Short mmCIF file of C-alpha atoms in Angstrom, two decimals:
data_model
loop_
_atom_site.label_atom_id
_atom_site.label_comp_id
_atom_site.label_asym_id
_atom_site.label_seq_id
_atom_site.Cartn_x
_atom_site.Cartn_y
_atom_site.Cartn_z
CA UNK A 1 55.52 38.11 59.62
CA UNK A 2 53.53 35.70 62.01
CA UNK A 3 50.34 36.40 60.23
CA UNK A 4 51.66 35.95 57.09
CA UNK A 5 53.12 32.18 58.03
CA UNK A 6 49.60 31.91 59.54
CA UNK A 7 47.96 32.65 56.73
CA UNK A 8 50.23 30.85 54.09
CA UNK A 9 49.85 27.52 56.65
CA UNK A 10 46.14 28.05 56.43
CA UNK A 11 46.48 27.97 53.03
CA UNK A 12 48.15 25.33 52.11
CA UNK A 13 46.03 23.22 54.67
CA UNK A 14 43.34 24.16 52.80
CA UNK A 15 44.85 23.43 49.71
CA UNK A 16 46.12 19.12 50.82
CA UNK A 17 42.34 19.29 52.37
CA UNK A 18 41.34 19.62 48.75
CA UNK A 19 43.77 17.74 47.05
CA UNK A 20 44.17 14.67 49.21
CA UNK A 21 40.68 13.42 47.88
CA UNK A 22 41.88 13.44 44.15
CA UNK A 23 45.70 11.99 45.33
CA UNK A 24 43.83 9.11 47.14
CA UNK A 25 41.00 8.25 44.32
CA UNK A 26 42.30 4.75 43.27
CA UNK A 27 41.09 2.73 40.12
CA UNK A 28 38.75 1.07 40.26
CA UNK A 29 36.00 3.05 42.17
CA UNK A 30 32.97 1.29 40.43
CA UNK A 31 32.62 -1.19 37.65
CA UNK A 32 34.73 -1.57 34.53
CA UNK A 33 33.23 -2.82 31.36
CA UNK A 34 35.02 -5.23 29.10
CA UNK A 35 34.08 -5.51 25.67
CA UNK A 36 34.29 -8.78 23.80
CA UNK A 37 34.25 -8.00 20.45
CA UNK A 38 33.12 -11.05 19.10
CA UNK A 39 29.74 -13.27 20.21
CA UNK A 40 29.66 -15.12 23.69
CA UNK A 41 30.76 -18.45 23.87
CA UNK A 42 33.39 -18.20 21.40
CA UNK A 43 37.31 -18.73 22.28
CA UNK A 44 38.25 -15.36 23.27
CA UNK A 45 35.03 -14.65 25.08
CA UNK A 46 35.64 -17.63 27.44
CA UNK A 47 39.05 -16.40 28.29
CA UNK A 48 38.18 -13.22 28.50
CA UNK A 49 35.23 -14.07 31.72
CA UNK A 50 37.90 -15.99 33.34
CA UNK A 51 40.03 -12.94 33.69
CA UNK A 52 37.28 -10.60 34.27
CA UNK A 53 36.45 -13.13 37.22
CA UNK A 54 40.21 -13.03 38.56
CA UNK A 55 40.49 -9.17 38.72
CA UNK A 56 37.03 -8.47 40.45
CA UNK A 57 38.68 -10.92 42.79
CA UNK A 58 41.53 -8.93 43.28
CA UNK A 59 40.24 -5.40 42.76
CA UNK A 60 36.98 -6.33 45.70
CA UNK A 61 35.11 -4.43 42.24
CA UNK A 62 32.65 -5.77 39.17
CA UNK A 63 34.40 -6.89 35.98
CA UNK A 64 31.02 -6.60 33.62
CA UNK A 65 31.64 -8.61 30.15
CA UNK A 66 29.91 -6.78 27.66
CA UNK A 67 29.60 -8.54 23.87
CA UNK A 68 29.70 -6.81 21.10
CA UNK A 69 30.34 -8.62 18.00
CA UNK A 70 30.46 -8.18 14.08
CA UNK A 71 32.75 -7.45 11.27
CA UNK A 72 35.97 -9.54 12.71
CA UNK A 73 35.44 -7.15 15.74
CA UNK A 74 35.80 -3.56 14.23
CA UNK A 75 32.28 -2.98 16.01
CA UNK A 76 33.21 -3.75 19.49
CA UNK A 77 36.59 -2.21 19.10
CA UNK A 78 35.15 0.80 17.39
CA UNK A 79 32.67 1.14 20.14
CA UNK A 80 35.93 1.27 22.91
CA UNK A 81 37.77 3.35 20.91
CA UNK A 82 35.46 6.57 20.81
CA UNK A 83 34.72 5.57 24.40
CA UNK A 84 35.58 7.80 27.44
CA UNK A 85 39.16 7.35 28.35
CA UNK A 86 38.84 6.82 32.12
CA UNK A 87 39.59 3.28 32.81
CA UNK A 88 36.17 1.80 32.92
CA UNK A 89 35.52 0.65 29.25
CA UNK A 90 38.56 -1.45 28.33
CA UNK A 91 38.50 -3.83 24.96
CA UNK A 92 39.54 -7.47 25.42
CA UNK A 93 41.11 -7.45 22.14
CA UNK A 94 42.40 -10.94 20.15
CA UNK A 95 44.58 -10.60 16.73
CA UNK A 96 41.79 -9.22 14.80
CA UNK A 97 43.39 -5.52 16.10
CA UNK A 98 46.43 -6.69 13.96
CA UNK A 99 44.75 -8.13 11.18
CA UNK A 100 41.87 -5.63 10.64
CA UNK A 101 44.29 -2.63 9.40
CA UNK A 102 45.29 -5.01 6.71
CA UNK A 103 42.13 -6.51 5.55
CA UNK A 104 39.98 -3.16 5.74
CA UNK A 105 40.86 0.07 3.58
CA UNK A 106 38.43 2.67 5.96
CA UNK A 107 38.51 1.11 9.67
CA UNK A 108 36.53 4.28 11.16
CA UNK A 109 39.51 3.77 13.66
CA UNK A 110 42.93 3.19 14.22
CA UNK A 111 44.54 0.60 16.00
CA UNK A 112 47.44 2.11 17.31
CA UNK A 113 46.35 5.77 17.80
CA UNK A 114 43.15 5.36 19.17
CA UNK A 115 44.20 2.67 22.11
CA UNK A 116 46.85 3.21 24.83
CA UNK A 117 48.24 -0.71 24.61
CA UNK A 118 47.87 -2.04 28.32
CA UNK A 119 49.15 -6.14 28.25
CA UNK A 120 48.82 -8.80 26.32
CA UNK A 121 47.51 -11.84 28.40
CA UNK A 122 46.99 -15.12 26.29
CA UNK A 123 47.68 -17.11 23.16
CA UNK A 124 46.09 -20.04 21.90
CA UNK A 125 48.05 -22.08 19.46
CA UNK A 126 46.52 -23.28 15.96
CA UNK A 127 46.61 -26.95 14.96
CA UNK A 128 46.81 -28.08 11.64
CA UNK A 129 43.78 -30.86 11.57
CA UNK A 130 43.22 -33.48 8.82
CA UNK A 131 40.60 -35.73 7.92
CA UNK A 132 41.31 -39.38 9.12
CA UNK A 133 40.21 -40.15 4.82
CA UNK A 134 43.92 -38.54 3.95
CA UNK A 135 46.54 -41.18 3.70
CA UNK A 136 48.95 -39.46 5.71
CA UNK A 137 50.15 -39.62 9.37
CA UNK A 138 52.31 -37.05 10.32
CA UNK A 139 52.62 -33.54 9.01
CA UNK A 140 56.19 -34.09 6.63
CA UNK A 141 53.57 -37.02 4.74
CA UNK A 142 50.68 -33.96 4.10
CA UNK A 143 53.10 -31.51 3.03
CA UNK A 144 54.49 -34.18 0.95
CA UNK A 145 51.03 -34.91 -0.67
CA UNK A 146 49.87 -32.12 -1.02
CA UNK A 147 52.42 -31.00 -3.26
CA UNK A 148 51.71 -33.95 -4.82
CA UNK A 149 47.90 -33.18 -5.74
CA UNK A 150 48.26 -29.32 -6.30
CA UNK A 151 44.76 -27.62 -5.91
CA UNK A 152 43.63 -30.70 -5.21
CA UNK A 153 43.00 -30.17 -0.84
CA UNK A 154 40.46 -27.61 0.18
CA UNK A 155 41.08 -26.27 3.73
CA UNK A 156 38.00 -24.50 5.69
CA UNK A 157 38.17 -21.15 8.20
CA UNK A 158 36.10 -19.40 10.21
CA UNK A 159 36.06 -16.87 7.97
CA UNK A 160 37.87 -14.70 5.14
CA UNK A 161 40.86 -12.82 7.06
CA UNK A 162 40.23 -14.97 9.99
CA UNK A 163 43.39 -15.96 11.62
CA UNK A 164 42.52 -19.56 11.19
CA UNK A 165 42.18 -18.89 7.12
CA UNK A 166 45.71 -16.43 7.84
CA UNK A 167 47.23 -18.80 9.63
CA UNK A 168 46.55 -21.59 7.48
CA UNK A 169 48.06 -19.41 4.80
CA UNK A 170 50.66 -18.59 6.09
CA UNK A 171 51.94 -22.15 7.07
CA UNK A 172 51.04 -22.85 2.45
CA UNK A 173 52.97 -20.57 2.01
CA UNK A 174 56.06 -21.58 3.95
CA UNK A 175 56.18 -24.85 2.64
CA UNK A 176 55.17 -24.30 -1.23
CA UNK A 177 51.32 -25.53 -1.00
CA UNK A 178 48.50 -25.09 -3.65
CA UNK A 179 45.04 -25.80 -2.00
CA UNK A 180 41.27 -24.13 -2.16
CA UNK A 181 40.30 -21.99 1.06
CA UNK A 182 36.47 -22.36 2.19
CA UNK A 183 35.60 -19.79 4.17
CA UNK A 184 32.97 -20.60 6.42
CA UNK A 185 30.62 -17.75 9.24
CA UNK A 186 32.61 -19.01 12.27
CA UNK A 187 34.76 -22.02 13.26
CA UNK A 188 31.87 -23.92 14.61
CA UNK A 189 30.31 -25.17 11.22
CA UNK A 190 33.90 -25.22 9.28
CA UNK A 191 35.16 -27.78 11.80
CA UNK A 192 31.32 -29.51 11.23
CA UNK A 193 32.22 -29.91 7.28
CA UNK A 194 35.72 -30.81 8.14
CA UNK A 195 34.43 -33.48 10.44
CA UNK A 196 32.15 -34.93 7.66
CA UNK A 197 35.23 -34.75 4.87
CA UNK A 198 33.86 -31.41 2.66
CA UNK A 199 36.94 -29.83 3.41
CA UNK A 200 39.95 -31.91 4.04
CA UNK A 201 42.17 -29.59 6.43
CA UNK A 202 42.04 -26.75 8.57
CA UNK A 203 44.00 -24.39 11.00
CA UNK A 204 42.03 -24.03 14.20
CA UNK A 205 42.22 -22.69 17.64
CA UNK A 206 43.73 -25.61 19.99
CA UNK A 207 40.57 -25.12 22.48
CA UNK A 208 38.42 -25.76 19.78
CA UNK A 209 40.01 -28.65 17.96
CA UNK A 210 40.87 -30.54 21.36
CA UNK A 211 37.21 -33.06 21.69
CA UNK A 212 37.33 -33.73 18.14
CA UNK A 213 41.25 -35.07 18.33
CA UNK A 214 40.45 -36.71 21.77
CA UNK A 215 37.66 -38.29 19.85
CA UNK A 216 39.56 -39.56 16.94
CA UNK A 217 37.62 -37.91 14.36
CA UNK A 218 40.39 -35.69 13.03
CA UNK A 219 44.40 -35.86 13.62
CA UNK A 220 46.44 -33.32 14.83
CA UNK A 221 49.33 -33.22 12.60
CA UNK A 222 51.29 -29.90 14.56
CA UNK A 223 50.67 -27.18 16.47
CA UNK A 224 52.00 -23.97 15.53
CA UNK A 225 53.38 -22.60 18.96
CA UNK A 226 56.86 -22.53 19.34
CA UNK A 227 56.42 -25.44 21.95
CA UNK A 228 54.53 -28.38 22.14
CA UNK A 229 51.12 -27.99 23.83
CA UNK A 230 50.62 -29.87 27.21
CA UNK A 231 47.30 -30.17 25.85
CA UNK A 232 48.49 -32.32 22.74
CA UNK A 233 52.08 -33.68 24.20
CA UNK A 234 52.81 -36.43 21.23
CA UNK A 235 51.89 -33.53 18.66
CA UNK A 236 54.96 -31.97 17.46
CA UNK A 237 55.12 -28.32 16.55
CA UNK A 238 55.71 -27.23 12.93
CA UNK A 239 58.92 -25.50 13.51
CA UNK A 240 61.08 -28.78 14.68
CA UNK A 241 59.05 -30.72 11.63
CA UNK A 242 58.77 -28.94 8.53
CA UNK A 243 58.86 -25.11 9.02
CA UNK A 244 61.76 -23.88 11.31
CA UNK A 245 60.93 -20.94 13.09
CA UNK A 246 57.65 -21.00 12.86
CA UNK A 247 55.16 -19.93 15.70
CA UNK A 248 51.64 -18.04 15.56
CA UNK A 249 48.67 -18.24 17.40
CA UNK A 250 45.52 -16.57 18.12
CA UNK A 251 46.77 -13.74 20.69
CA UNK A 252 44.85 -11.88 23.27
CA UNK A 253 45.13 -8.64 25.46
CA UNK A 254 43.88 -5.51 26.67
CA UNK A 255 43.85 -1.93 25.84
CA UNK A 256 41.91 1.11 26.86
CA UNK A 257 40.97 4.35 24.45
CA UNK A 258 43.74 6.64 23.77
CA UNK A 259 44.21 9.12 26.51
CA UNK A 260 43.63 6.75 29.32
CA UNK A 261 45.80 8.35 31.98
CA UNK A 262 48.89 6.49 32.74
CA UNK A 263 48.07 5.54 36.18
CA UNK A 264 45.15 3.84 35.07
CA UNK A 265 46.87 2.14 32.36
CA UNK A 266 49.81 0.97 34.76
CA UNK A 267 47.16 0.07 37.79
CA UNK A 268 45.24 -2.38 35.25
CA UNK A 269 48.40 -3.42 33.98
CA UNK A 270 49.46 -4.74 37.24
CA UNK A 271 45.97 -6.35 37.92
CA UNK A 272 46.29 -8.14 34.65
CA UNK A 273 49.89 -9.27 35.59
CA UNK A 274 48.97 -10.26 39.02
CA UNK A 275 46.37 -12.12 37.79
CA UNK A 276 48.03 -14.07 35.09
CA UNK A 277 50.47 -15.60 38.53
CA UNK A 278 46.90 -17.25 40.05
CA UNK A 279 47.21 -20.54 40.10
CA UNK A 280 43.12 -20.56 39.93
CA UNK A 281 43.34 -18.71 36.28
CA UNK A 282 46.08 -20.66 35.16
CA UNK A 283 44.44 -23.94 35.64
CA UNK A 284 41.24 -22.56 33.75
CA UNK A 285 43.67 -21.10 30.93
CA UNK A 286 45.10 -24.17 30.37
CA UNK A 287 42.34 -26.18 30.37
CA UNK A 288 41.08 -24.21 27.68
CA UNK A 289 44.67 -24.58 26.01
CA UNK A 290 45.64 -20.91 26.39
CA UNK A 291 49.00 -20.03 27.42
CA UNK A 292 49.27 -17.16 29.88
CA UNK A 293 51.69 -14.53 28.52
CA UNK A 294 51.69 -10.79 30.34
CA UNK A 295 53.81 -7.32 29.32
CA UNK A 296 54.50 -3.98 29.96
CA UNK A 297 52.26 -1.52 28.13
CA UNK A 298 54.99 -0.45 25.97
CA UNK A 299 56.12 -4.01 24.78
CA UNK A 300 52.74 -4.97 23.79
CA UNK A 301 52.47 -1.70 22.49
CA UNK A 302 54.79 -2.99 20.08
CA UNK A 303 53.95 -6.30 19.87
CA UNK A 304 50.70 -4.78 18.55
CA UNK A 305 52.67 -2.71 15.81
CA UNK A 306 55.06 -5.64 15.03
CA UNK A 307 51.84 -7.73 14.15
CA UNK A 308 50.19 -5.34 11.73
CA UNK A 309 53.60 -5.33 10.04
CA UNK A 310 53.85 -9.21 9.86
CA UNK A 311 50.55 -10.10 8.54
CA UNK A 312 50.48 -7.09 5.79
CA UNK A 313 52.60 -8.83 3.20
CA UNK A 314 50.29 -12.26 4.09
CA UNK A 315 47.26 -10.20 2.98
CA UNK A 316 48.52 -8.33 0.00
CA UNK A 317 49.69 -11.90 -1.08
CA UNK A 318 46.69 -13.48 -0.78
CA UNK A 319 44.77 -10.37 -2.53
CA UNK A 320 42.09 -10.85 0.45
CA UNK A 321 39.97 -7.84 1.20
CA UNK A 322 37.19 -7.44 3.13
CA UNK A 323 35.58 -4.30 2.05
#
């Protein structure tokens, strides 16, 4: 009987011996690729290096940012979803993940099957900007004239499907407005032609609109968070002016292929969450005029699926499709 405890002891010390190695492997062991699926310098790629930054702070391991841009991000976010599930390709995804399942019949992917949802981390409100040439000063005076010269306005975006041409549309809609969308390739030359009066309005992202406001060459009639933007204090929001409810913004998280083991997914999780407390981070967020947000896997999860199902009627409405 003494042999066989022997042996069964010698056993299962040679059995933790073997196991303890895999027990103790902790994420991350070497470096973890981020994809950006849009070009560098834009809005969601600076946001994105600033976390990156933060959690190879925390994690003592390399955060690589890794662009990959083209088709309102269905390459880079293709690219992560057939990529190996193991916690070291994760997609720095913005609203596009939302949007794309509306605008696209064959995505050679899905956005909820073929990710494992792991937080959501900022949002950037929109601004609706106007050329200082329209005779109005607040945002209740360009709903009001716009109505009154139907078809008349022409609005720019960064793009068909964009959330600044969605967004835009969205906020029409809401308040009964007829104008002509310009789609432009990027934000960068519609704010140019907006600037120089082609277009007469837009929808952009808060970090991108802030020099030209500071600057006076276009006023910020509201921002479409839910509250007013430290960034823009005097500049009301549109739900306590003229839509009530209303709040949008250009989102941002991070999720990993489907399959992604859970511990993974909850040890990034975490990271992201810890570093969304740094004072460090939030001072570069805000800057930038993100607001920091942060979830569980599961409510972003469905934050994720609530989105698709919000913008799908927008879309159908506005007959835009983008293949």
């Amino acid at each position: 009987m003494k042999t066989i405890i022997r042996t069964t002891a010698a056993l299962a010390a040679i059995i933790c011996a073997c196991v303890a190695p895999i027990a103790q492997a902790a994420w991350p062991e070497r470096p973890v690729t981020v994809v950006v699926p849009f070009p560098p310098g834009g809005t969601t790629d600076l946001v994105a290096r600033v976390l990156a930054k933060q959690l190879a702070d925390q994690t003592g391991q390399t955060f690589v940012v890794e662009n990959k841009g083209g088709a309102n991000g269905n390459i880079g976010m293709q690219y992560v979803a057939a990529a190996k599930p193991d916690g070291y390709t994760v997609l720095y995804n913005t609203s596009s993940i939302a949007l794309s399942p509306n605008l696209y019949r064959n995505l050679p992917f899905d956005p909820v099957k073929d990710f494992e949802a792991v937080s959501s981390t900022a949002i950037i409100p929109l601004v609706l900007l106007a050329h200082p040439s329209l005779p109005v000063k607040n945002v209740s005076e360009f709903v009001s004239y716009a109505k009154a010269h139907p078809g008349k306005l022409s609005y720019g975006s960064a793009g068909a499907g964009n959330v600044t041409h969605l967004g835009a549309l969205l906020f029409l809609r809401s308040v009964g407005i007829d104008a002509v969308h310009v789609p432009y390739r990027g934000s960068a030359p519609a704010m140019t032609d907006l600037v120089g009066g082609q277009v007469q309005f837009m929808t952009n992202t808060l970090n991108d609109s802030l020099g030209f406001v500071r600057d006076g060459k276009l006023n910020a009639l509201a921002v479409s968070s839910k509250a007013r933007s430290p960034q823009l204090p005097d500049t009301p929001t549109l739900a306590e002016t003229v839509v009530p409810d209303f709040e949008m913004g250009a989102w941002q998280g991070m999720v990993v292929p489907a399959g992604t083991p859970t511990d993974i997914v909850n040890a990034l999780n975490t990271q992201i969450r810890k570093a969304l407390q740094s004072p460090a981070l939030l001072k570069q967020l805000q800057a930038q005029g993100a607001q920091p947000l942060g979830s569980t896997p599961s409510e972003y999860s469905d934050y994720i699926r609530a989105e698709i199902n919000r913008w799908k009627d927008v879309v159908k409405a506005a007959n835009v499709r983008l293949d």
